[in-house]
Short mmCIF file of C-alpha atoms in Angstrom, two decimals:
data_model
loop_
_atom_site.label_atom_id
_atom_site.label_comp_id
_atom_site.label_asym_id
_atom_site.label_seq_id
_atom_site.Cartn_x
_atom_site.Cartn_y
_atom_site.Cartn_z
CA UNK A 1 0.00 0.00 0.00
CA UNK A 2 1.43 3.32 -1.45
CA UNK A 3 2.35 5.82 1.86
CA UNK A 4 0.68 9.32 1.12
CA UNK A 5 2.65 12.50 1.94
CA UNK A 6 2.08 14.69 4.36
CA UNK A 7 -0.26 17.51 3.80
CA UNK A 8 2.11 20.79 3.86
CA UNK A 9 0.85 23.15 6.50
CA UNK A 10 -0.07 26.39 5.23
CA UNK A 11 2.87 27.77 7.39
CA UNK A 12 5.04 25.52 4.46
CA UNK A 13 3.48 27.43 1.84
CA UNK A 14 3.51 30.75 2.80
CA UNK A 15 6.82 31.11 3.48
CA UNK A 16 8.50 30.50 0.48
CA UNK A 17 6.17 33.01 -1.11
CA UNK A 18 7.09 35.72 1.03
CA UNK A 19 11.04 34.27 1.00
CA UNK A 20 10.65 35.00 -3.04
CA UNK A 21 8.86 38.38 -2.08
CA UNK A 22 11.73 39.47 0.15
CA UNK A 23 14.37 38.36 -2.28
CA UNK A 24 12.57 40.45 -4.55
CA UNK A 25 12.58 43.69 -2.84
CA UNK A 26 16.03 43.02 -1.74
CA UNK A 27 16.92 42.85 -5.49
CA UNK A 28 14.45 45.57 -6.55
CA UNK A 29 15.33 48.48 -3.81
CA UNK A 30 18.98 48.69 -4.99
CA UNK A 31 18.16 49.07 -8.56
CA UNK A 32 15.47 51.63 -8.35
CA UNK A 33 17.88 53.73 -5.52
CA UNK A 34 21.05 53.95 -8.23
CA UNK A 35 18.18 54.53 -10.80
CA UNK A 36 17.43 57.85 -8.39
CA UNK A 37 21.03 58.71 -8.00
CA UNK A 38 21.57 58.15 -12.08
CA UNK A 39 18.81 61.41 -11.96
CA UNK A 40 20.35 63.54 -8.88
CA UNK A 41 23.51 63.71 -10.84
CA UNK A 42 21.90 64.68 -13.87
CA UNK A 43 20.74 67.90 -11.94
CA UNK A 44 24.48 68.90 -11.09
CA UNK A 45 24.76 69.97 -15.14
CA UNK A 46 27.83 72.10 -16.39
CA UNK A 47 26.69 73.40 -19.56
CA UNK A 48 29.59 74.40 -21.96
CA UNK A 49 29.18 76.85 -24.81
CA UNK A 50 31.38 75.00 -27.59
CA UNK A 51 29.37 71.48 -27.12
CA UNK A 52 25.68 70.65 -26.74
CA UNK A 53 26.98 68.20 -24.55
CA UNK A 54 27.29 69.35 -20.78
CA UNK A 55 28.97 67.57 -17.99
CA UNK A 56 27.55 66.05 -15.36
CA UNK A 57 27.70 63.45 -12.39
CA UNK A 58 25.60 60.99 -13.98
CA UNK A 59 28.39 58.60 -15.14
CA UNK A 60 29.81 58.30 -11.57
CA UNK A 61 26.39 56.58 -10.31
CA UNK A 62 26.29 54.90 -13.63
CA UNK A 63 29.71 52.87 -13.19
CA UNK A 64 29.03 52.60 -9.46
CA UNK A 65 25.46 50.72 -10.06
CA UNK A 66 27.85 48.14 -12.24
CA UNK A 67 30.18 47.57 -9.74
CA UNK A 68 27.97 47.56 -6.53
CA UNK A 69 24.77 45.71 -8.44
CA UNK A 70 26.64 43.95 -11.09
CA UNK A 71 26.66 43.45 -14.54
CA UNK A 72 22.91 42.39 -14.48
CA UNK A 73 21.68 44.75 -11.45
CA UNK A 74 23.95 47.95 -12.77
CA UNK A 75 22.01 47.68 -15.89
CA UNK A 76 18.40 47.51 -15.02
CA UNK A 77 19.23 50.43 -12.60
CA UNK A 78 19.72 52.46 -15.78
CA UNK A 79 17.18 50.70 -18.16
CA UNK A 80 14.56 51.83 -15.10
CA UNK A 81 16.34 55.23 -15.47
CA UNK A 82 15.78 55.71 -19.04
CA UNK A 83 12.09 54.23 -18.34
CA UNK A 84 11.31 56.88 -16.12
CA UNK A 85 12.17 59.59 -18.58
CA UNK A 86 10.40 57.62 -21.70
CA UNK A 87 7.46 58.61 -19.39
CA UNK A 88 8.38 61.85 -19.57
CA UNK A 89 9.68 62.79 -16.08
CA UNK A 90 12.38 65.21 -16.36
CA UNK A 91 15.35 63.27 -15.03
CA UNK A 92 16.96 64.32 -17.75
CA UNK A 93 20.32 66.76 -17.93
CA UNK A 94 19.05 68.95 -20.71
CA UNK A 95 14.72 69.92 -20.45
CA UNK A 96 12.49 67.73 -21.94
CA UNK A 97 11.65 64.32 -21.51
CA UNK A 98 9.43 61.25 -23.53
CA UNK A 99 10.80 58.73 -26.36
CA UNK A 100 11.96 62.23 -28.82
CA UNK A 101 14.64 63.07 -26.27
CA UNK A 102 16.84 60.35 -27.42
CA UNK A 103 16.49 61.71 -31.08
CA UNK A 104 18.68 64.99 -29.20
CA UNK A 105 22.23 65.25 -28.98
CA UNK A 106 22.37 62.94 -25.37
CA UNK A 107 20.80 59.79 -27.19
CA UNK A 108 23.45 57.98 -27.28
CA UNK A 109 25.15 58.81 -24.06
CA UNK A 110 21.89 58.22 -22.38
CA UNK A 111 21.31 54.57 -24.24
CA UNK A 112 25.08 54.10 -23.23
CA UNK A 113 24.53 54.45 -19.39
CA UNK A 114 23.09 50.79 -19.82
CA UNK A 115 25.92 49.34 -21.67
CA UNK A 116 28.36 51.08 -19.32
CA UNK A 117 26.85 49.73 -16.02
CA UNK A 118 26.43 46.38 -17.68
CA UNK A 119 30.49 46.67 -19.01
CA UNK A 120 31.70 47.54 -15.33
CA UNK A 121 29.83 44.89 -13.73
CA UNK A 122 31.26 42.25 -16.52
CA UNK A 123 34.49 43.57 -16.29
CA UNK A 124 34.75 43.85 -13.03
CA UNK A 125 33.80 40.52 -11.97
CA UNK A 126 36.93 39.10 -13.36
CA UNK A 127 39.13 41.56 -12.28
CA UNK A 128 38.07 42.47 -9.30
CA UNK A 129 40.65 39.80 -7.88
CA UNK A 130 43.06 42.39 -8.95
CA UNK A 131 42.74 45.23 -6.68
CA UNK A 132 42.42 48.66 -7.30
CA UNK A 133 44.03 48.24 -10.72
CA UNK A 134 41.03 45.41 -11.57
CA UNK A 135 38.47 48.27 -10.26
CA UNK A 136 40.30 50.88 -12.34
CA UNK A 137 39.91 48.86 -15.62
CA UNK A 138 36.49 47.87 -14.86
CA UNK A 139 35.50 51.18 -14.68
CA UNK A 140 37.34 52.76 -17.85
CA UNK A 141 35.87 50.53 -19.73
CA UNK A 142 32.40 51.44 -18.67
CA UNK A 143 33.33 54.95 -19.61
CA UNK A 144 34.73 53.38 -22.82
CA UNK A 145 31.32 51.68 -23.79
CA UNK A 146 29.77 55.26 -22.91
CA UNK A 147 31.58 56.90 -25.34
CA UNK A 148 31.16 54.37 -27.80
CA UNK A 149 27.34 55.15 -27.64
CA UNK A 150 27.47 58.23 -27.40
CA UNK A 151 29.78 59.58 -30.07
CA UNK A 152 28.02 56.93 -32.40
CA UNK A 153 24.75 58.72 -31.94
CA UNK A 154 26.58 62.26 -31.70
CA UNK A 155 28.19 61.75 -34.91
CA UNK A 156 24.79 61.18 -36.82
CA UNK A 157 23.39 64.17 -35.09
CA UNK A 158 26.48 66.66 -36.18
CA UNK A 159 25.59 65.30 -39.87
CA UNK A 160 27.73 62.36 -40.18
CA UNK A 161 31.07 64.57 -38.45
CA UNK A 162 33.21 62.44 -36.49
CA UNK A 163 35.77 65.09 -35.88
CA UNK A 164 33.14 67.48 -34.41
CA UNK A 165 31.26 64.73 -32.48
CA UNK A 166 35.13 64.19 -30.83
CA UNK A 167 35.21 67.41 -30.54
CA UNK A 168 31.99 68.17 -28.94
CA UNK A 169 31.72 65.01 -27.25
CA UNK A 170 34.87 63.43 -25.85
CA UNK A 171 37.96 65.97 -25.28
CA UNK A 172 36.06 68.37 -23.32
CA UNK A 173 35.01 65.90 -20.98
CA UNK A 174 38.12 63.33 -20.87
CA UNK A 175 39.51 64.86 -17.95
CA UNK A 176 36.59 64.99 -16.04
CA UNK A 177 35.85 61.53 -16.25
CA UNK A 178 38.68 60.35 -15.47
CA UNK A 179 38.42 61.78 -12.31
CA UNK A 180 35.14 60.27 -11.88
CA UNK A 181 36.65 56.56 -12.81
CA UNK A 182 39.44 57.69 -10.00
CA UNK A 183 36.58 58.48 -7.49
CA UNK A 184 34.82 55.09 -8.62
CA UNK A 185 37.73 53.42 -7.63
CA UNK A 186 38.45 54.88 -4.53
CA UNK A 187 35.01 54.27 -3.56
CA UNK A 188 35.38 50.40 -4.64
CA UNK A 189 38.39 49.96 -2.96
CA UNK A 190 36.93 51.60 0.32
CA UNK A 191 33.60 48.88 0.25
CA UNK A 192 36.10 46.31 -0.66
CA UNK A 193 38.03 46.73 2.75
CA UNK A 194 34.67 46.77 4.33
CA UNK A 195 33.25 43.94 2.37
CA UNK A 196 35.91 41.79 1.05
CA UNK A 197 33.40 39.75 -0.52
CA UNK A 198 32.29 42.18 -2.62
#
């Protein structure tokens, strides 16, 4: 005679629901908070006369949500970023907001914040063995995939001008992020000490 299982208590079966619900706001929380700091530092804007580009500290939370969220978690933090101004909130640098905003100068930059957070995470989990110098990589090459992006779109939007898009797009702001992929890694190498398992 065949022995019947137990009857799960409904203790059994709640549980794991609210385990997956937990593990889902635990996921969720980080991602939407970097998605809010991608938008703070959009609001500390430099704008410079000889570019339609301005500077701002949106690329610092951008390579941070790679390396703290990872290559997964970094970009949906800026995918939910770019969602929130497809609605038309203005987290935006420049006014404006909706789906014709990415037709402007920014498109590509903007498109690029995923690919950069998603780059730094990648990059970063295989070097991050390495030290500062593994953080330091991981986060040029972020800022490498961002100005892949963004001078691709750029360069369309100056007519097809590479040399302007450069010009526009890339020297005036190559020592400023640099300094912001020096502040990255400080900042990485500071949570590493506290966290070594990060």
């Amino acid at each position: 005679m065949p022995v019947m299982s137990p009857v799960p208590r409904r203790a059994e079966i709640v549980l794991p629901a609210r385990s997956r619900a937990a593990a889902f706001v635990l996921q969720g929380v980080p991602i939407v908070g970097f998605a809010f700091l991608t938008w703070a530092g959009a609001k500390i804007s430099l704008p410079l006369p000889f570019t339609p580009v301005p500077g701002t500290l949106q690329t610092l939370a951008v390579l941070l949500a790679g390396a703290f969220l990872g290559a997964r978690g970094g970009a949906a933090s800026q995918a939910f970023y770019l969602g929130l101004g497809i609605a038309g909130l203005p987290v935006f640098a420049l006014p404006g907001g909706g789906p014709g905003y990415f037709l402007g100068p920014t498109g590509g930059y903007l498109l690029g914040f995923v690919a950069a957070a998603g780059v730094t995470g990648a990059v970063l989990s295989r070097t991050g063995r390495m030290g500062v110098v593994g953080a330091f990589l991981a986060f040029l090459s972020g800022s490498a995939a961002l100005y892949v992006c963004g001078l691709f779109w750029l360069t369309i939007y100056m007519g097809g001008d590479l040399g302007a898009a450069v010009r526009g797009g890339l020297l005036p702001f190559v020592l400023f992020d640099l300094a912001k992929v020096v502040i990255a890694t400080g900042l990485q190498a500071g949570r590493s000490r506290l966290s070594p398992r990060s």
